């Protein structure tokens, strides 16, 4: 492992034994990473391996629990993103920091606009010059006076990259930069990155596209479950070796299994198409079946479920529930047809954060709570809600007083599940139901899923964790770039196979 | 089958309408009124329209700053009243015209400062905050003006706005033009201006990249208050006296003119020149023309309401925010 | 003892308006002569009736974080058109026994129509309610002024005057009966019906409500209908009490409505507010106006004090909301 020849002097950045946990969940465990001056380092890992958390620790967004960071052999303790910026660390995130109502030029130096004396008007000429110069390096023909909102995503990204690189950063961190770039744009980006590295800038390149990593990087670091599991020169590694490092080989027996028989088709979608997002998707669910849906970031898995439940509109395609075509696809009709949807964004779309637990649980069955006089039957409401609290063991001191936002992640998720279980839906779409949930609650959630399936419900289980999909699902569909690219039966499961279908080579 | 939402903007190309519709409306109105009244397009009437526009236009410049940050200031009508009253009281006490103007401006600035402070520090929703100060400021001004009826003793007051002329044009028209131009320069040529656009587009991102959002929020309400204060002085000088309902409802003319001029209520979009200025010109032209063609005065407010509705509707159709 | 103190501070924290009202009421009863008399208290009660009804209606719109300025026009236009229909001298139905009833129906209809227009503007044209309703305020108020030629229209029929001045069983003022009736219905709607629960959900979070299968747009639209309808009822009571149709009816009381709601604990950020809170808020405003008037304060001084209370309520709301995040 590593490179024993070089001394610490050669490294611009060293991370030593970094630990970080969020409310008792360990996210980073003794992470070590060294970045040589002027080199390009590839950082790989599955979703949730800890890549972004690590970079946020470096960028001053999160404070680490323990461990040391050395920048140029001096200890570095960033308190805020500004500290990192001052120290010459630049980030290119997937989420852009551009103002869409301003032009390219106006955005370029917005944090620190140069002014001309004596009346301190903006020195537009100098901004224009440096913008032009920076963009010319990319060889892309972007008009510097066009509004950001008029540019497509690829060009926006290029503007952001040009903007950050022009700030004389010593270390630039690219976080999945090519997700919205075309091949041509990608080639230019790589050339720029190489040129930057020749000029002495050090690069950390985070990507799940192994091909890119192998083409671009000199060193490769692999993370898994918050640990560094591999650090080596590119020459000493093959893609298959890296994939093997990324996946967990331990077989975990936390997944309960039940035997059941599958019934007829209850849900099917055909030719689902949404421009630039979903392409010609077909999907079937049988009675009692648990179907996994895997995809890496940006593959379109959440977008697909949102479309299927009528949350986002799509251009064409048909959806059939229990053999009948659905005419007007909206959450209201899907709910009526017995479909439930647990969203990925629990806080903003799953819960009413400052309403009580009871109010949240009964939200989807308000109509069923009506008594004969068309008023809500409070006893029924209480018993329905407390029944669910008991069934799912939601830990609350008082369902009428405690607000959903005051619960832990796991209990919040149980509230959302309770809300949908009450509708007695037979088809359930679960989008990342175990995200931000502690291990115990995870196990409980797997149990419910199994139990529901054995009672005849059909489940579409969307997740970015291969392991849980392999543990729970009857088959797994794999998505890439808005398409379903593969399907694996239970006896064919292996993390390598899944990743090979999900990764862009 | 999912019917794709037949996009309204594809049919009547809202973008085009958005960009140039205002100017078409402006020219269309001028043509119509020129046909309807032979007095409309005369030098004297044009000067008169500019004279009427100037005080409102000055406040519109301030309101543009506020709305650019997705804020709102409902207290400008009350500021006009309070600063008008202050100016007259100062004038009648013998302080002279210049000190009176200064007093009016300071009055507006103080109210703007209070608004800005409460909105940026206490995070009170701008429209509720300024609704409350609208009432507070009017009440306070009534309190120190013996129920809001004050008459100017000093004739020099009237001279400022009507007699002081340059090239035959009242000086306040130039003041208006200079303020609009200055506002335009601040917005388009200074860091403050660019940062305001950034805040209006995405306040969180603006905060993140280190723009002092609170301080700029305070600033825009102060600018708006100050300009409304100046406007208050000009307005009292034009009429010579104030009554207790002086300036009421003006906030909505101002806001609507600004929005009509293409400054989006959702923040981050719009210009003072020509946009917002054309917006307020359209309002005064309509009112002037209604007088010239001796329309029923009751229709003024109704027509103003329709214009506001249309202006806000055009701004809102593309709105992707929450329905509130 | 400590427990009791804790639960007391809890009550204060949850319902500051209750404490403010009680404390203020006791202080004024002690310090202002003739305040605590049956006649004055009845007066306050009667004067608070329309305030309570209109504020309750407006509260519905605030539950979604919006506002409705056009209620002033609803009341003015209803007042004038109603008076034009039923006045005993020149009215359309001057001599008909049904004049008053027809007028009442039309007044309620006006509330629904203007509310509906507001609702459509907000839901389908996606206009911010404070601007859409302000435009509608100008349009319909202008129309009311035009119809009335800025004058009041008196000579309303007896049947109509009963609404604001009559007494049931010769003791209970009729407007109080209406108010109690309206408040009970509204309270039941809010706390015990599917629609009421949907209102709170929608006001709290549009996305969660939509995904949970609640008809968000329909709910918001209905809020404006309710607001218009209650404004019409309130306007009817005021018109009847004044004995004349007025084109700018209650326009000077807009701040009272807003103050009652905000002080009553309704959050401008949406999703929080109760009928009982708004009733307390309205009662406080009524007591405040009455007592300050008895002290001989000018109306504008009273306006300043009310403005300060609105700011206080708004600050408390913002403070509580931000603290929760």
mmCIF file with all atom_site columns, C-alpha atoms in Angstrom, chain A residues 309-311 331-332 335 341 343 347-355 362-364 366-367 370 374-376 378 381 401 403 419-420, chain C residues 10 14 188 191-194 197-198 200-202 204-205 207-216 218 270-273 321 324-325:
data_model
loop_
_atom_site.group_PDB
_atom_site.id
_atom_site.type_symbol
_atom_site.label_atom_id
_atom_site.label_alt_id
_atom_site.label_comp_id
_atom_site.label_asym_id
_atom_site.label_entity_id
_atom_site.label_seq_id
_atom_site.pdbx_PDB_ins_code
_atom_site.Cartn_x
_atom_site.Cartn_y
_atom_site.Cartn_z
_atom_site.occupancy
_atom_site.B_iso_or_equiv
_atom_site.pdbx_formal_charge
_atom_site.auth_seq_id
_atom_site.auth_comp_id
_atom_site.auth_asym_id
_atom_site.auth_atom_id
_atom_site.pdbx_PDB_model_num
ATOM 1  C CA . UNK A 1 309 ? -46.864 8.136  -8.395  1.00 0.00 ? 309 UNK A CA 1
ATOM 2  C CA . UNK A 1 310 ? -47.860 11.278 -10.307 1.00 0.00 ? 310 UNK A CA 1
ATOM 3  C CA . UNK A 1 311 ? -45.744 13.698 -8.288  1.00 0.00 ? 311 UNK A CA 1
ATOM 4  C CA . UNK A 1 331 ? -51.100 11.275 -5.992  1.00 0.00 ? 331 UNK A CA 1
ATOM 5  C CA . UNK A 1 332 ? -54.845 11.503 -5.338  1.00 0.00 ? 332 UNK A CA 1
ATOM 6  C CA . UNK A 1 335 ? -53.765 6.677  -3.491  1.00 0.00 ? 335 UNK A CA 1
ATOM 7  C CA . UNK A 1 341 ? -45.274 6.328  -1.846  1.00 0.00 ? 341 UNK A CA 1
ATOM 8  C CA . UNK A 1 343 ? -40.459 9.767  -0.404  1.00 0.00 ? 343 UNK A CA 1
ATOM 9  C CA . UNK A 1 347 ? -38.311 16.311 5.970   1.00 0.00 ? 347 UNK A CA 1
ATOM 10 C CA . UNK A 1 348 ? -39.767 18.349 3.132   1.00 0.00 ? 348 UNK A CA 1
ATOM 11 C CA . UNK A 1 349 ? -42.138 15.929 1.453   1.00 0.00 ? 349 UNK A CA 1
ATOM 12 C CA . UNK A 1 350 ? -42.841 13.110 3.843   1.00 0.00 ? 350 UNK A CA 1
ATOM 13 C CA . UNK A 1 351 ? -43.711 14.855 7.061   1.00 0.00 ? 351 UNK A CA 1
ATOM 14 C CA . UNK A 1 352 ? -45.404 17.922 8.424   1.00 0.00 ? 352 UNK A CA 1
ATOM 15 C CA . UNK A 1 353 ? -42.383 18.703 10.565  1.00 0.00 ? 353 UNK A CA 1
ATOM 16 C CA . UNK A 1 354 ? -44.081 20.941 13.087  1.00 0.00 ? 354 UNK A CA 1
ATOM 17 C CA . UNK A 1 355 ? -47.304 19.020 13.399  1.00 0.00 ? 355 UNK A CA 1
ATOM 18 C CA . UNK A 1 362 ? -53.647 10.051 10.017  1.00 0.00 ? 362 UNK A CA 1
ATOM 19 C CA . UNK A 1 363 ? -52.941 12.501 7.197   1.00 0.00 ? 363 UNK A CA 1
ATOM 20 C CA . UNK A 1 364 ? -53.530 10.026 4.405   1.00 0.00 ? 364 UNK A CA 1
ATOM 21 C CA . UNK A 1 366 ? -58.640 11.593 6.896   1.00 0.00 ? 366 UNK A CA 1
ATOM 22 C CA . UNK A 1 367 ? -61.659 10.573 4.838   1.00 0.00 ? 367 UNK A CA 1
ATOM 23 C CA . UNK A 1 370 ? -65.299 10.364 9.167   1.00 0.00 ? 370 UNK A CA 1
ATOM 24 C CA . UNK A 1 374 ? -69.232 13.440 8.409   1.00 0.00 ? 374 UNK A CA 1
ATOM 25 C CA . UNK A 1 375 ? -67.107 14.679 11.305  1.00 0.00 ? 375 UNK A CA 1
ATOM 26 C CA . UNK A 1 376 ? -63.787 13.182 12.201  1.00 0.00 ? 376 UNK A CA 1
ATOM 27 C CA . UNK A 1 378 ? -61.634 11.377 17.394  1.00 0.00 ? 378 UNK A CA 1
ATOM 28 C CA . UNK A 1 381 ? -58.394 8.738  15.035  1.00 0.00 ? 381 UNK A CA 1
ATOM 29 C CA . UNK A 1 401 ? -47.940 16.717 21.878  1.00 0.00 ? 401 UNK A CA 1
ATOM 30 C CA . UNK A 1 403 ? -43.976 17.004 16.934  1.00 0.00 ? 403 UNK A CA 1
ATOM 31 C CA . UNK A 1 419 ? -49.146 7.004  7.467   1.00 0.00 ? 419 UNK A CA 1
ATOM 32 C CA . UNK A 1 420 ? -49.132 4.816  4.385   1.00 0.00 ? 420 UNK A CA 1
ATOM 33 C CA . UNK C 2 10  ? -46.754 26.909 29.637  1.00 0.00 ? 10  UNK C CA 1
ATOM 34 C CA . UNK C 2 14  ? -49.031 28.848 24.361  1.00 0.00 ? 14  UNK C CA 1
ATOM 35 C CA . UNK C 2 188 ? -66.008 22.451 13.833  1.00 0.00 ? 188 UNK C CA 1
ATOM 36 C CA . UNK C 2 191 ? -60.934 20.890 13.972  1.00 0.00 ? 191 UNK C CA 1
ATOM 37 C CA . UNK C 2 192 ? -63.324 18.110 13.081  1.00 0.00 ? 192 UNK C CA 1
ATOM 38 C CA . UNK C 2 193 ? -63.618 17.803 9.319   1.00 0.00 ? 193 UNK C CA 1
ATOM 39 C CA . UNK C 2 194 ? -61.427 16.369 6.607   1.00 0.00 ? 194 UNK C CA 1
ATOM 40 C CA . UNK C 2 197 ? -57.382 18.967 8.657   1.00 0.00 ? 197 UNK C CA 1
ATOM 41 C CA . UNK C 2 198 ? -56.445 19.437 5.035   1.00 0.00 ? 198 UNK C CA 1
ATOM 42 C CA . UNK C 2 200 ? -53.673 22.770 8.374   1.00 0.00 ? 200 UNK C CA 1
ATOM 43 C CA . UNK C 2 201 ? -51.707 20.246 6.341   1.00 0.00 ? 201 UNK C CA 1
ATOM 44 C CA . UNK C 2 202 ? -51.670 22.393 3.212   1.00 0.00 ? 202 UNK C CA 1
ATOM 45 C CA . UNK C 2 204 ? -47.849 23.664 6.802   1.00 0.00 ? 204 UNK C CA 1
ATOM 46 C CA . UNK C 2 205 ? -46.383 22.034 3.720   1.00 0.00 ? 205 UNK C CA 1
ATOM 47 C CA . UNK C 2 207 ? -45.446 19.153 -1.012  1.00 0.00 ? 207 UNK C CA 1
ATOM 48 C CA . UNK C 2 208 ? -46.188 16.733 1.823   1.00 0.00 ? 208 UNK C CA 1
ATOM 49 C CA . UNK C 2 209 ? -49.908 17.399 1.486   1.00 0.00 ? 209 UNK C CA 1
ATOM 50 C CA . UNK C 2 210 ? -49.849 16.876 -2.260  1.00 0.00 ? 210 UNK C CA 1
ATOM 51 C CA . UNK C 2 211 ? -47.969 13.593 -1.956  1.00 0.00 ? 211 UNK C CA 1
ATOM 52 C CA . UNK C 2 212 ? -50.322 12.436 0.804   1.00 0.00 ? 212 UNK C CA 1
ATOM 53 C CA . UNK C 2 213 ? -53.187 12.761 -1.657  1.00 0.00 ? 213 UNK C CA 1
ATOM 54 C CA . UNK C 2 214 ? -54.738 16.005 -0.424  1.00 0.00 ? 214 UNK C CA 1
ATOM 55 C CA . UNK C 2 215 ? -56.228 18.259 -3.124  1.00 0.00 ? 215 UNK C CA 1
ATOM 56 C CA . UNK C 2 216 ? -53.956 21.234 -2.458  1.00 0.00 ? 216 UNK C CA 1
ATOM 57 C CA . UNK C 2 218 ? -58.943 22.962 -4.241  1.00 0.00 ? 218 UNK C CA 1
ATOM 58 C CA . UNK C 2 270 ? -49.036 29.160 7.615   1.00 0.00 ? 270 UNK C CA 1
ATOM 59 C CA . UNK C 2 271 ? -50.507 26.068 9.217   1.00 0.00 ? 271 UNK C CA 1
ATOM 60 C CA . UNK C 2 272 ? -51.078 27.426 12.700  1.00 0.00 ? 272 UNK C CA 1
ATOM 61 C CA . UNK C 2 273 ? -54.124 29.186 14.101  1.00 0.00 ? 273 UNK C CA 1
ATOM 62 C CA . UNK C 2 321 ? -41.095 29.850 14.124  1.00 0.00 ? 321 UNK C CA 1
ATOM 63 C CA . UNK C 2 324 ? -38.292 25.710 16.082  1.00 0.00 ? 324 UNK C CA 1
ATOM 64 C CA . UNK C 2 325 ? -35.801 25.269 13.257  1.00 0.00 ? 325 UNK C CA 1
#
